[in-house]
Coordinates of C-alpha atoms in Angstrom, one line a residue:
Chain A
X181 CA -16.8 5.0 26.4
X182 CA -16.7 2.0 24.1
X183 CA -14.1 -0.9 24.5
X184 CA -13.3 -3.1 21.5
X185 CA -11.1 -5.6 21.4
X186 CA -11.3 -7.8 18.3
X187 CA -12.0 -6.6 14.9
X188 CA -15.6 -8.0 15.0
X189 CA -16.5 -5.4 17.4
X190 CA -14.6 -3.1 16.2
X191 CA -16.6 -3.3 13.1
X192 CA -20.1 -3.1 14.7
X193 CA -18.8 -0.1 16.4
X194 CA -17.7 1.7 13.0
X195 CA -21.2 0.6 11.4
X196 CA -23.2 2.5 14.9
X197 CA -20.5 5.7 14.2
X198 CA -21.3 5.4 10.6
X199 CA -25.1 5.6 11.2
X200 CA -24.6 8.5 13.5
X201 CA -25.1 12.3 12.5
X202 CA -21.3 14.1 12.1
X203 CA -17.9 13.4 10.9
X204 CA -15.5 10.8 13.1
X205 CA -11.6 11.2 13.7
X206 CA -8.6 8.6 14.4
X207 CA -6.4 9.0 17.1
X208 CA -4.3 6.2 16.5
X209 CA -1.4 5.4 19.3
X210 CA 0.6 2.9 20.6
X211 CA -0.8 3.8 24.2
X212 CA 1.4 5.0 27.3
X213 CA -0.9 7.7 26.8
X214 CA 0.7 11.6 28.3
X215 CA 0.0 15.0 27.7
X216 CA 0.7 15.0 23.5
X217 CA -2.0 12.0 22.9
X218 CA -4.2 13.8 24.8
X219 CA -3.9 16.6 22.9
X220 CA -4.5 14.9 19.7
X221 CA -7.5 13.8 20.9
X222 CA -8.7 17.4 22.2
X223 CA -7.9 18.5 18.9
X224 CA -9.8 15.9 17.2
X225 CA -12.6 16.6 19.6
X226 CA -13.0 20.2 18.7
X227 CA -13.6 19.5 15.3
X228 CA -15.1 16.2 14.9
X229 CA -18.8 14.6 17.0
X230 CA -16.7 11.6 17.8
X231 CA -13.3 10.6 18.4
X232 CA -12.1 7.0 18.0
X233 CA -8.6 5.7 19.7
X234 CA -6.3 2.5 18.9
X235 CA -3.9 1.2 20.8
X236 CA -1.6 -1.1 18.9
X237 CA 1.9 -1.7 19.3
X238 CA 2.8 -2.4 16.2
X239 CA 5.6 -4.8 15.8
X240 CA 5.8 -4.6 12.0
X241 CA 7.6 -1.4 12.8
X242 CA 10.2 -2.3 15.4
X243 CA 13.5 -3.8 13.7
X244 CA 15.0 -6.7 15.6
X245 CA 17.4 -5.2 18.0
X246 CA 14.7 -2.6 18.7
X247 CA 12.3 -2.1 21.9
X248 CA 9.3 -4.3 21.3
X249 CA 9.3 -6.4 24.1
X250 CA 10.5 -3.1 26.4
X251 CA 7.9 -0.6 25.1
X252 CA 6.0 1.3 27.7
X253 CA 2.8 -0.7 28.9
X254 CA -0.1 1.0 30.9
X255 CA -3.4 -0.2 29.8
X256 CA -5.1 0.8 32.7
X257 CA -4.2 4.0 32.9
X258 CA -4.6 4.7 29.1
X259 CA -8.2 3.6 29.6
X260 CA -8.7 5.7 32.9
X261 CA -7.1 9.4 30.4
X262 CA -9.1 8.0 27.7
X263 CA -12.4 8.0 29.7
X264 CA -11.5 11.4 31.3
X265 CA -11.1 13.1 27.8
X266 CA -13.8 12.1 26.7
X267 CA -12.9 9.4 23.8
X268 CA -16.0 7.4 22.5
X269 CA -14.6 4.6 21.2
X270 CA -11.3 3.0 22.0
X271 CA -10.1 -0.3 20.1
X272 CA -7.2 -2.4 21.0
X273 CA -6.5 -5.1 18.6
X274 CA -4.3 -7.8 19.3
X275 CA -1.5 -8.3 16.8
X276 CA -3.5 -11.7 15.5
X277 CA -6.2 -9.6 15.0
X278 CA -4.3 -7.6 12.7
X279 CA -2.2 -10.3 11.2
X280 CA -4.3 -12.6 11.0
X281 CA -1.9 -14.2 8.3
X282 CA 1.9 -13.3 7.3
X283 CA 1.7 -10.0 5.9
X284 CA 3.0 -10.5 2.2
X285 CA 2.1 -7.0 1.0
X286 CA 3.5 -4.2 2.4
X287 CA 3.8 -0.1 1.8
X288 CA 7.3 1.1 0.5
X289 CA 8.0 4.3 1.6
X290 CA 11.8 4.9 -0.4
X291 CA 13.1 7.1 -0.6
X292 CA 11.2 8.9 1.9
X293 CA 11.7 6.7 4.6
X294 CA 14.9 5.7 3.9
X295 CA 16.5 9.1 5.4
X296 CA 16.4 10.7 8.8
X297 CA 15.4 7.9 11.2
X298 CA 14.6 5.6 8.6
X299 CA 18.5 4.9 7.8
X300 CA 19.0 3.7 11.5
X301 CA 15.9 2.2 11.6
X302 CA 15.6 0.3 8.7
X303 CA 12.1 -1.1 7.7
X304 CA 10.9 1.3 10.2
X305 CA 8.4 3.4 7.9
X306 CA 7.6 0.2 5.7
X307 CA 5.9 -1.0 8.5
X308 CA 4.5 2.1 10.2
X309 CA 2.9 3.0 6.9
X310 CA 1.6 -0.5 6.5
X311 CA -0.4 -0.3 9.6
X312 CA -1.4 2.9 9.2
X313 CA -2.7 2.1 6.0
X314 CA -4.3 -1.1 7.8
X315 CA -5.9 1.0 10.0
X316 CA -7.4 3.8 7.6
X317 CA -9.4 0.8 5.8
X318 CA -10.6 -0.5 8.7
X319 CA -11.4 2.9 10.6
X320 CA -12.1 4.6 7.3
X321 CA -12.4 7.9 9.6
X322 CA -12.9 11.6 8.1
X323 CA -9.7 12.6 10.0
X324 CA -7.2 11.4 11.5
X325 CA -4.8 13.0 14.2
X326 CA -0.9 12.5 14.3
X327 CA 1.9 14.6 16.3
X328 CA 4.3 16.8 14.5
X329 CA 7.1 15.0 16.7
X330 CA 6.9 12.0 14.6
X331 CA 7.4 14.8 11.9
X332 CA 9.2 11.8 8.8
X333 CA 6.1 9.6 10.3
X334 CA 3.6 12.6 9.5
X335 CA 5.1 13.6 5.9
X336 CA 4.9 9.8 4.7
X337 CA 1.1 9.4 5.8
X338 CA 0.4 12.5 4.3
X339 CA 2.2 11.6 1.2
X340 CA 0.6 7.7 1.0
X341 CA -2.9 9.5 1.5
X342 CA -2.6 11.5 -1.2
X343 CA -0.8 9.4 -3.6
X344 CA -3.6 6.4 -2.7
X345 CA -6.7 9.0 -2.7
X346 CA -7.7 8.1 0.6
X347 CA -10.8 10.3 1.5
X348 CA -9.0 10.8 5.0
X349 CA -7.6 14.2 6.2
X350 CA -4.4 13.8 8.3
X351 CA -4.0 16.3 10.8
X352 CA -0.4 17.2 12.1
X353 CA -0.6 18.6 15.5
X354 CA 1.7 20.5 17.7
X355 CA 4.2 18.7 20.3
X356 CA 3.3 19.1 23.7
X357 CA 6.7 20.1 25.7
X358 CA 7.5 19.7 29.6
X359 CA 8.1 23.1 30.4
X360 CA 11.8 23.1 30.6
X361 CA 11.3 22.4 26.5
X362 CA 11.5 18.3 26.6
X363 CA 9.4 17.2 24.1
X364 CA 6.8 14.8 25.5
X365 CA 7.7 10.9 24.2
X366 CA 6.2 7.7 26.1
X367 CA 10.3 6.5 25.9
X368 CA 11.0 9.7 28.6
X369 CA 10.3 6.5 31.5
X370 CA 13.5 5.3 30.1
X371 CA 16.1 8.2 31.2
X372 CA 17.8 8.3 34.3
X373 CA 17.6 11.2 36.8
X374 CA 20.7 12.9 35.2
X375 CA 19.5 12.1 31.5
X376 CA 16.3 14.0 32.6
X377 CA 18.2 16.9 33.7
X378 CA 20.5 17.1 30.2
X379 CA 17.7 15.8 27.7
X380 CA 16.1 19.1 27.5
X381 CA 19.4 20.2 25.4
X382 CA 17.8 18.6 22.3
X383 CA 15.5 20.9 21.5
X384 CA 17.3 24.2 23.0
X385 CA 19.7 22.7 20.0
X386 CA 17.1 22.5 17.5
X387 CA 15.7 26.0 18.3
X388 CA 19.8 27.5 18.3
X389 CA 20.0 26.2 14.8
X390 CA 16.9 27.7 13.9
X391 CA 17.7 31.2 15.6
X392 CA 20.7 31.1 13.1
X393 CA 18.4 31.0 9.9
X394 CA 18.7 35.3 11.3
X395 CA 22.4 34.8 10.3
X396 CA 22.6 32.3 7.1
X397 CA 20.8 30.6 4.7
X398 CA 23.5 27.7 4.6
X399 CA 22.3 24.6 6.0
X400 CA 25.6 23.3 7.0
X401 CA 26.1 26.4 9.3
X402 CA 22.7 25.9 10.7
X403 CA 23.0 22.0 11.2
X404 CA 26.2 22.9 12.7
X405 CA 25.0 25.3 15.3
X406 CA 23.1 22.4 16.5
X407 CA 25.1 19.9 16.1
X408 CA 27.8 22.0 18.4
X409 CA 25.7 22.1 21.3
X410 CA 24.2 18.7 21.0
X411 CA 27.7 17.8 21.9
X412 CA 27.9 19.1 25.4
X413 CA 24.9 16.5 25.9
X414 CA 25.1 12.9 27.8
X415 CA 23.6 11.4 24.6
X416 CA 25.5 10.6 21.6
X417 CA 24.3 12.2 18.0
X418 CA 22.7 9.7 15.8
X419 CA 21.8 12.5 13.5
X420 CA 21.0 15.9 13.2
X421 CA 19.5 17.0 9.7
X422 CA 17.9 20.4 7.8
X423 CA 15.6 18.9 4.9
X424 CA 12.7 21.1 3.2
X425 CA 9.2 19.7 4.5
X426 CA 7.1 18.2 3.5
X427 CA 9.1 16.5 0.4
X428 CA 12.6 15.4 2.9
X429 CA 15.0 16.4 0.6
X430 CA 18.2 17.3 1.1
X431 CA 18.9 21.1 0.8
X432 CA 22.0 23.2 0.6
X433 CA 21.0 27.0 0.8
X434 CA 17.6 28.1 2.3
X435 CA 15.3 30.2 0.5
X436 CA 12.7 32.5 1.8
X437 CA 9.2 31.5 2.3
X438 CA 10.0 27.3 1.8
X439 CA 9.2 25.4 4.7
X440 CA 12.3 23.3 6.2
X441 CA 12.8 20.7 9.4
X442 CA 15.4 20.4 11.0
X443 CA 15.3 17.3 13.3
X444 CA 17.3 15.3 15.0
X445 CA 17.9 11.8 17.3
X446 CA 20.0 11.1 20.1
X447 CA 20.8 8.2 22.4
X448 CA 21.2 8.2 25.5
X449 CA 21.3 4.9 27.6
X450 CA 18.0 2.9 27.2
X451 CA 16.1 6.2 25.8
X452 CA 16.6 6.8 22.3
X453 CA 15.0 10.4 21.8
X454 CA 13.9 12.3 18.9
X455 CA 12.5 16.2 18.5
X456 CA 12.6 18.5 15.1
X457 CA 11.4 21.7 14.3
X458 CA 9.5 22.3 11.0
X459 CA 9.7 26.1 10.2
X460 CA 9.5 28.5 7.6
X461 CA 12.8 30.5 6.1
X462 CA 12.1 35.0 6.6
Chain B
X167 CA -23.6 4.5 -20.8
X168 CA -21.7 7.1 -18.7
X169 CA -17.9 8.0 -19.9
X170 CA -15.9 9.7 -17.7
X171 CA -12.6 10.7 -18.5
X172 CA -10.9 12.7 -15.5
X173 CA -11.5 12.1 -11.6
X174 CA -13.5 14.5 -10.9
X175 CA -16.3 13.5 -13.7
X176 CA -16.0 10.0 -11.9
X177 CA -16.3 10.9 -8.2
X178 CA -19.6 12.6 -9.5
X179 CA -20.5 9.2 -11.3
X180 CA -19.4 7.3 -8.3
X181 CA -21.7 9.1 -5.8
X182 CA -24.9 8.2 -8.2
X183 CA -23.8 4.8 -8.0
X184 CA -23.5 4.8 -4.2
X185 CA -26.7 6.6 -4.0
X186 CA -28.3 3.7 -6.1
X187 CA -29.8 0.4 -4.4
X188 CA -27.3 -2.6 -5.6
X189 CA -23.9 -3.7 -5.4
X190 CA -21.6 -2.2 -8.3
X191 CA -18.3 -3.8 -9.7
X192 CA -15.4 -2.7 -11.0
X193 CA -13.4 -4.5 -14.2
X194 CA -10.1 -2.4 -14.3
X195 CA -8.6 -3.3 -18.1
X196 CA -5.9 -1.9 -20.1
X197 CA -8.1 -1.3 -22.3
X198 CA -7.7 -3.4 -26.0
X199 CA -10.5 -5.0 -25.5
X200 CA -11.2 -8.8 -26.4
X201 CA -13.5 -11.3 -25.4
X202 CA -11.7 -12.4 -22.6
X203 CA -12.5 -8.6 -20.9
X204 CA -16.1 -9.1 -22.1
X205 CA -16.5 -12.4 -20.0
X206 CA -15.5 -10.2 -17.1
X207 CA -18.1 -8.1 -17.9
X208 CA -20.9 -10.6 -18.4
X209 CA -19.8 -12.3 -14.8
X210 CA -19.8 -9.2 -13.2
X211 CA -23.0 -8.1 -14.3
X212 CA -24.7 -11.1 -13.2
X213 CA -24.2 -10.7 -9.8
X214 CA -23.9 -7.0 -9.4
X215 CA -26.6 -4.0 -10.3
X216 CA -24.0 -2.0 -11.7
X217 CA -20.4 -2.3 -13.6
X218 CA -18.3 0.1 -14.0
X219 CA -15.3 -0.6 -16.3
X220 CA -11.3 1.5 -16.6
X221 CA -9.3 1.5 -19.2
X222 CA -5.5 2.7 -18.3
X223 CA -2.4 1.7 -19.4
X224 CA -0.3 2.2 -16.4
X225 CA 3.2 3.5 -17.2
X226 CA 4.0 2.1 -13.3
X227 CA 4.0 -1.4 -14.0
X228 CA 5.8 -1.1 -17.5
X229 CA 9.8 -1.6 -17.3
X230 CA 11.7 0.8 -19.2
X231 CA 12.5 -1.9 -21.8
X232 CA 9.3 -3.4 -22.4
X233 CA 6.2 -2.2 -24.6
X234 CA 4.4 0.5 -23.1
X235 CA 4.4 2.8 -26.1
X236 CA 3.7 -0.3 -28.7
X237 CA 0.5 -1.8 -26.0
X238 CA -2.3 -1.7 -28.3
X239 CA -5.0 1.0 -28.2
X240 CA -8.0 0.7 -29.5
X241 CA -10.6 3.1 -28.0
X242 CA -13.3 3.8 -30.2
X243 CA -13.1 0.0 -30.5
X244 CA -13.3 -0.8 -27.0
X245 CA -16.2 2.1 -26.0
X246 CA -18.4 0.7 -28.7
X247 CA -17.5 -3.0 -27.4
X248 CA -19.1 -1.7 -24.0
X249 CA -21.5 -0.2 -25.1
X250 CA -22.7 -3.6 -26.4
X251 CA -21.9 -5.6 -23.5
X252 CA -24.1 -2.9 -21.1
X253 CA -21.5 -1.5 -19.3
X254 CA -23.0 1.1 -17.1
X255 CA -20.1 3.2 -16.7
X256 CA -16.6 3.6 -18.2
X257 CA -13.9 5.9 -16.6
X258 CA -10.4 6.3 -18.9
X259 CA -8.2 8.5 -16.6
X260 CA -5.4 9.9 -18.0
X261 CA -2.0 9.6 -16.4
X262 CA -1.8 13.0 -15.1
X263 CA -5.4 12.5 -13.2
X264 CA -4.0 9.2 -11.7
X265 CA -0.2 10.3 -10.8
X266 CA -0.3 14.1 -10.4
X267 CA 2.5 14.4 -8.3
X268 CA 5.6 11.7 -8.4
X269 CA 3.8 8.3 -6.8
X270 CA 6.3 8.3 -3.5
X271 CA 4.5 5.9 -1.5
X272 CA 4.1 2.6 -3.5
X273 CA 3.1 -1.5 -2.8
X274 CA 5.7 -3.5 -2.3
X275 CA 4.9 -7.2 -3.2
X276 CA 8.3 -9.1 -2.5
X277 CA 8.7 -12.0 -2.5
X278 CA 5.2 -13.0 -4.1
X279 CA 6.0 -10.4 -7.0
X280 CA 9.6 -11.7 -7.2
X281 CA 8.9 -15.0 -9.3
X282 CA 7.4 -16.3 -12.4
X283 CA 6.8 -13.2 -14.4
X284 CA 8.5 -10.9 -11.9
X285 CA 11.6 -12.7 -12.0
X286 CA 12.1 -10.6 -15.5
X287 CA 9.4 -8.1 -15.1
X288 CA 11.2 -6.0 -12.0
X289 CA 8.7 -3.8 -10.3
X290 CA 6.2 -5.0 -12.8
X291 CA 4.0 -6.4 -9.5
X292 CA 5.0 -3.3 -7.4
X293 CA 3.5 -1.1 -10.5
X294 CA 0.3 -3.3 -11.0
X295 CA -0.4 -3.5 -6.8
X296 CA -0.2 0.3 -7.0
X297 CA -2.5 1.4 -9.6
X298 CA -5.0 -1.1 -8.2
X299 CA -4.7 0.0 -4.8
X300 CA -5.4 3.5 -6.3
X301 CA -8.4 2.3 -8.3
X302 CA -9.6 0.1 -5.1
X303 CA -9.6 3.7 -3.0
X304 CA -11.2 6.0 -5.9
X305 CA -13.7 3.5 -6.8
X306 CA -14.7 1.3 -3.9
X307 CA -16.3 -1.1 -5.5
X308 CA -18.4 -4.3 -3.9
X309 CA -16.4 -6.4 -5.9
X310 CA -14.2 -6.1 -8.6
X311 CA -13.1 -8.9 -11.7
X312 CA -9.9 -9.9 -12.7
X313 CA -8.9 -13.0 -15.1
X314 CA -7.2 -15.9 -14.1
X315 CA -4.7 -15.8 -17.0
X316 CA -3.0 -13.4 -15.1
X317 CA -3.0 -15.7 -12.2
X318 CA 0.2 -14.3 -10.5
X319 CA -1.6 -11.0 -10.3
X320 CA -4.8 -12.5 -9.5
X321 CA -2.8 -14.2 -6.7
X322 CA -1.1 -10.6 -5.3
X323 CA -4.3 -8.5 -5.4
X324 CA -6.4 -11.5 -3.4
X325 CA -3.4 -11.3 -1.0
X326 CA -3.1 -7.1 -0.6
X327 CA -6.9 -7.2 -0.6
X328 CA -6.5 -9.4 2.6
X329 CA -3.5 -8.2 3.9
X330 CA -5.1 -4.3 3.9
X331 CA -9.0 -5.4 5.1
X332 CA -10.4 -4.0 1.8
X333 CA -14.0 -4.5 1.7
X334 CA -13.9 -5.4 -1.8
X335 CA -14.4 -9.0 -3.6
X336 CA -12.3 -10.4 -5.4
X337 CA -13.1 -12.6 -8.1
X338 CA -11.4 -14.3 -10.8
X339 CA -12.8 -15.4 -13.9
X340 CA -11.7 -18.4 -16.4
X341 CA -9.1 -17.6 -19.2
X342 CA -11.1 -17.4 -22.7
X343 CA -9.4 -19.3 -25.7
X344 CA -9.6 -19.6 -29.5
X345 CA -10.8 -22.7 -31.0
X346 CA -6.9 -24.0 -31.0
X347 CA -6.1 -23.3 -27.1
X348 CA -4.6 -19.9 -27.4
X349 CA -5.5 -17.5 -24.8
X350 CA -6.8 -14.2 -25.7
X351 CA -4.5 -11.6 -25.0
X352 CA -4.5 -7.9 -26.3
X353 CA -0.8 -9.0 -27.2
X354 CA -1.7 -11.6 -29.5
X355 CA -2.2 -8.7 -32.1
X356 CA 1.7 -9.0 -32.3
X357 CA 2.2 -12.6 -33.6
X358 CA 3.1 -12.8 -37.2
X359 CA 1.0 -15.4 -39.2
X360 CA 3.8 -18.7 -38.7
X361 CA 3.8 -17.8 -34.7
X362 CA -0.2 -17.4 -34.6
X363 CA -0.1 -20.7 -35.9
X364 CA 2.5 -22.2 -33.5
X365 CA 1.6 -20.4 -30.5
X366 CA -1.3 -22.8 -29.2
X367 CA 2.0 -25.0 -28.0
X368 CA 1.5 -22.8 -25.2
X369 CA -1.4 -24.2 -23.3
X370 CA -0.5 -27.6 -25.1
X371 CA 2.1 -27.9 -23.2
X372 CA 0.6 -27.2 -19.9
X373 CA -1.9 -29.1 -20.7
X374 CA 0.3 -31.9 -21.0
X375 CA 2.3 -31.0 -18.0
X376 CA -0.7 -31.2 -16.1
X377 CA -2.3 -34.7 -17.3
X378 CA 1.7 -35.8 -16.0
X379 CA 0.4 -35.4 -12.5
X380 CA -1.7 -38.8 -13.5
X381 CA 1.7 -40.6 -13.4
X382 CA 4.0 -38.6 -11.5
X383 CA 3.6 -36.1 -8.5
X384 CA 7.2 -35.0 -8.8
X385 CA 6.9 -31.0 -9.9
X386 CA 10.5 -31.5 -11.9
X387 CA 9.2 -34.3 -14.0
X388 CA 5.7 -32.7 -14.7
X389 CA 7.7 -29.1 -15.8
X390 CA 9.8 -30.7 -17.4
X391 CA 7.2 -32.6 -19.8
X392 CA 6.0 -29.3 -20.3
X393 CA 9.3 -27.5 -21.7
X394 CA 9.7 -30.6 -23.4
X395 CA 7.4 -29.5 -25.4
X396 CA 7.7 -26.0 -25.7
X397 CA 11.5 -26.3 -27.5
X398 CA 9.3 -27.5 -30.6
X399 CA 8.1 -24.0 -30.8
X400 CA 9.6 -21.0 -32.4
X401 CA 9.3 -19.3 -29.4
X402 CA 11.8 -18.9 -26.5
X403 CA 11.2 -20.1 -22.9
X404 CA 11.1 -17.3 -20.6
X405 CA 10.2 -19.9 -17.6
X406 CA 8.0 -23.0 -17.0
X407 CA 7.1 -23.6 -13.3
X408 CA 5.2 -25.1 -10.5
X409 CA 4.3 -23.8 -7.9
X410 CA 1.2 -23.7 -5.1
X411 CA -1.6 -21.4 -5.3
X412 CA -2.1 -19.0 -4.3
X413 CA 0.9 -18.5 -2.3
X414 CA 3.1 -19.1 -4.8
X415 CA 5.7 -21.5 -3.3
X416 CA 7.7 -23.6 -4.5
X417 CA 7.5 -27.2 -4.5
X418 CA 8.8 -30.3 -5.0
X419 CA 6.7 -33.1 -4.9
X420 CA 2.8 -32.3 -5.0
X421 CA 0.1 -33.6 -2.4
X422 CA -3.5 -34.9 -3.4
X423 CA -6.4 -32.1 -2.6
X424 CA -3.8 -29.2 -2.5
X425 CA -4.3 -26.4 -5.3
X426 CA -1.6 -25.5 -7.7
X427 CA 0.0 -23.6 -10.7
X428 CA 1.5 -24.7 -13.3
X429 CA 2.5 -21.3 -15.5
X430 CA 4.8 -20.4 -18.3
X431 CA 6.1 -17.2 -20.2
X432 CA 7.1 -17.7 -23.7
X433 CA 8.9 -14.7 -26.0
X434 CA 8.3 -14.6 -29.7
X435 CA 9.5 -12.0 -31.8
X436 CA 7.2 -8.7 -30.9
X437 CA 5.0 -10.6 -28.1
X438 CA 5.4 -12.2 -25.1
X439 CA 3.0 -14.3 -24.1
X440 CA 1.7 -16.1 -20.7
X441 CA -0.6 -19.0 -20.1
X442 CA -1.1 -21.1 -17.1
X443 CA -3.4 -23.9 -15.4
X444 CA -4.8 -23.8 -11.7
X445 CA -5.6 -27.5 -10.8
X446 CA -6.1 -29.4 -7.7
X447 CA -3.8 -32.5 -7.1
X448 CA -5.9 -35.7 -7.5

């Protein structure tokens, strides 16, 4: 496995994988590497002859009162997973590297990520799609791999690819759950013993509203349904919302064969979690 | 010479070009053709194997108030004007081949778009950053020619082509005159004879602005000998300002061996016209 650092050997790298035989996918993270990473990267694996990984937190997307400086470290181990999946190439740029100067032109994702998480966390998606765009001229990969979790994150790169004609498929892959349903997030370090125990109510929420699509079409009963039991939880509700998928907008009365999400974020103490479910209306 | 008219003609064209030994260029127009576009043509066929030229008038960087539907077109014109100059190819998309579904994800160039121009054009930047990200991805070019009479814009794509690591040149080539001073500009078409004849005040003025910096380095005092001279004309000032290059900031008093640019926007009757002068403080 291949260690880059800078963006000089980084690009030395790309010009070897270009020379090479086969297609080559991003998995691009912001390391603190579990289960749902390595996923991506089996995924990307399966389909692709080699497998690329960055790991770049990028502070263009964390807003001020947000957890930059607390984000989950673990270099070390990130290398010692990537090495045992398998990944040929993993780059970690440092932020210089990436902003070399101030960046003065940046990706505006509104209305799309305006919405959902994007109204708490303002500037969020401007940022995460300006690094992700950073990153798909620099990598300039056949595919890359992103988790349906980050399901507002996923719609928006799929969106900017298509509306920019980037010659880059973006993958969405499944979230990985701990088995009592909590899906995987590298902010799970940050719970407490008794937020562990209660956070699995967020998605037994999500999947209540969606058992109630058997019942109504009416998204206000189905947000509701979630929404209801979301309130026995230690967290507080920052939002819980039905929007079709992949477009985000709002909808009113569900209709058979679209394809909604219905996702949600709530706090608890230092965690801030967030889990959806995108699904189709029978 | 090879026309293309929707994308996938040019992806076809554009994997010949790849396929051929060289560097190729790209000179994105709006079509309207003068011989300030055929300069940018002649440098970019000096140094490259191949040039490829667009024509598109892009609806995104026109506000709802300005002159979209009267921007010259002149396409026989223009085709036969390539033809003469060598062009090797010449793709005119339509609007539907470039924005098939609703653009969602778009550039944002605040604050550099903000001023000078921007400061009445709104979104004109955000518009123009877009469709030339879009043409940078579909057409990839080794380099690609823009003039400097547009020097805000010249200034904007320089800084997204930075900011994004797109492997593409830019370069930008010296504004073309008449006799008397007056830039070319498709827009000229839409002086009446008395402003034809007045509207060399334009780079007069600058021009004197400029020589200013002899006596003074005080940016008030040189724009102000500048309007000074521009209420003689029978046009109206939209702005006259000073500012570094090419970052575009403001400043007060200038220092010797730093680069900056003196612009202005002037609005006669049907045409609104821009000139400016990049110069290095001696």
């Amino acid at each position: 496995m291949i260690i880059c650092r800078t963006q000089s050997e980084w690009k030395k790298e790309q010009q070897v994988l270009q020379d090479q035989p086969g297609t080559f996918a991003l998995v691009p993270t912001m390391g603190a590497l579990h289960e749902g990473h390595l996923t991506l990267i089996r995924e990307a694996k399966q389909h692709h002859a080699r497998v690329v990984v960055t790991i770049f937190i990028n502070p263009l997307q964390f807003g001020a009162n947000e957890d930059f400086d607390s984000y989950p470290r673990t270099e070390d181990q990130d290398l010692k997973l990537l090495q045992r999946e398998g990944a040929d190439v993993v780059w970690l740029p440092g932020v210089q590297d990436l902003y070399k100067e101030k960046q003065m032109i940046t990706m505006n994702t509104s209305p799309l990520g305006d919405q959902l998480c994007g109204s708490k966390r303002v500037g969020h998606f401007d940022g995460m799609a300006t690094v992700v765009m950073k990153f798909l001229q620099l990598v300039a990969p056949d595919a890359a791999y992103f988790g349906k979790k980050d399901a507002q994150q996923l719609a928006i790169i799929k969106k900017m690819v298509q509306d920019f004609h980037i010659q880059t498929t973006i993958v969405g892959v499944n979230t990985v759950r701990d088995d009592d349903g909590l899906a995987l997030s590298s902010r799970n370090v940050h719970l407490n013993e008794r937020e562990r125990i209660d956070a699995p109510i967020l998605y037994k929420a999500l999947t209540s509203g969606v058992n109630e699509t058997a019942h109504t079409s009416n998204a206000q009963l189905i947000t509701k349904k979630a929404i209801d039991q979301l309130e026995d939880s230690l967290a507080s509700i920052e939002y819980v919302e039905l929007v079709t998928f992949p477009n985000l907008e709002t909808v009113h009365s569900l209709e058979e064969g679209n394809r909604y999400l219905l996702a949600a974020a709530v706090q608890y103490e230092r965690a801030r979690l967030i889990d959806n479910i995108i699904f189709t209306m029978s």
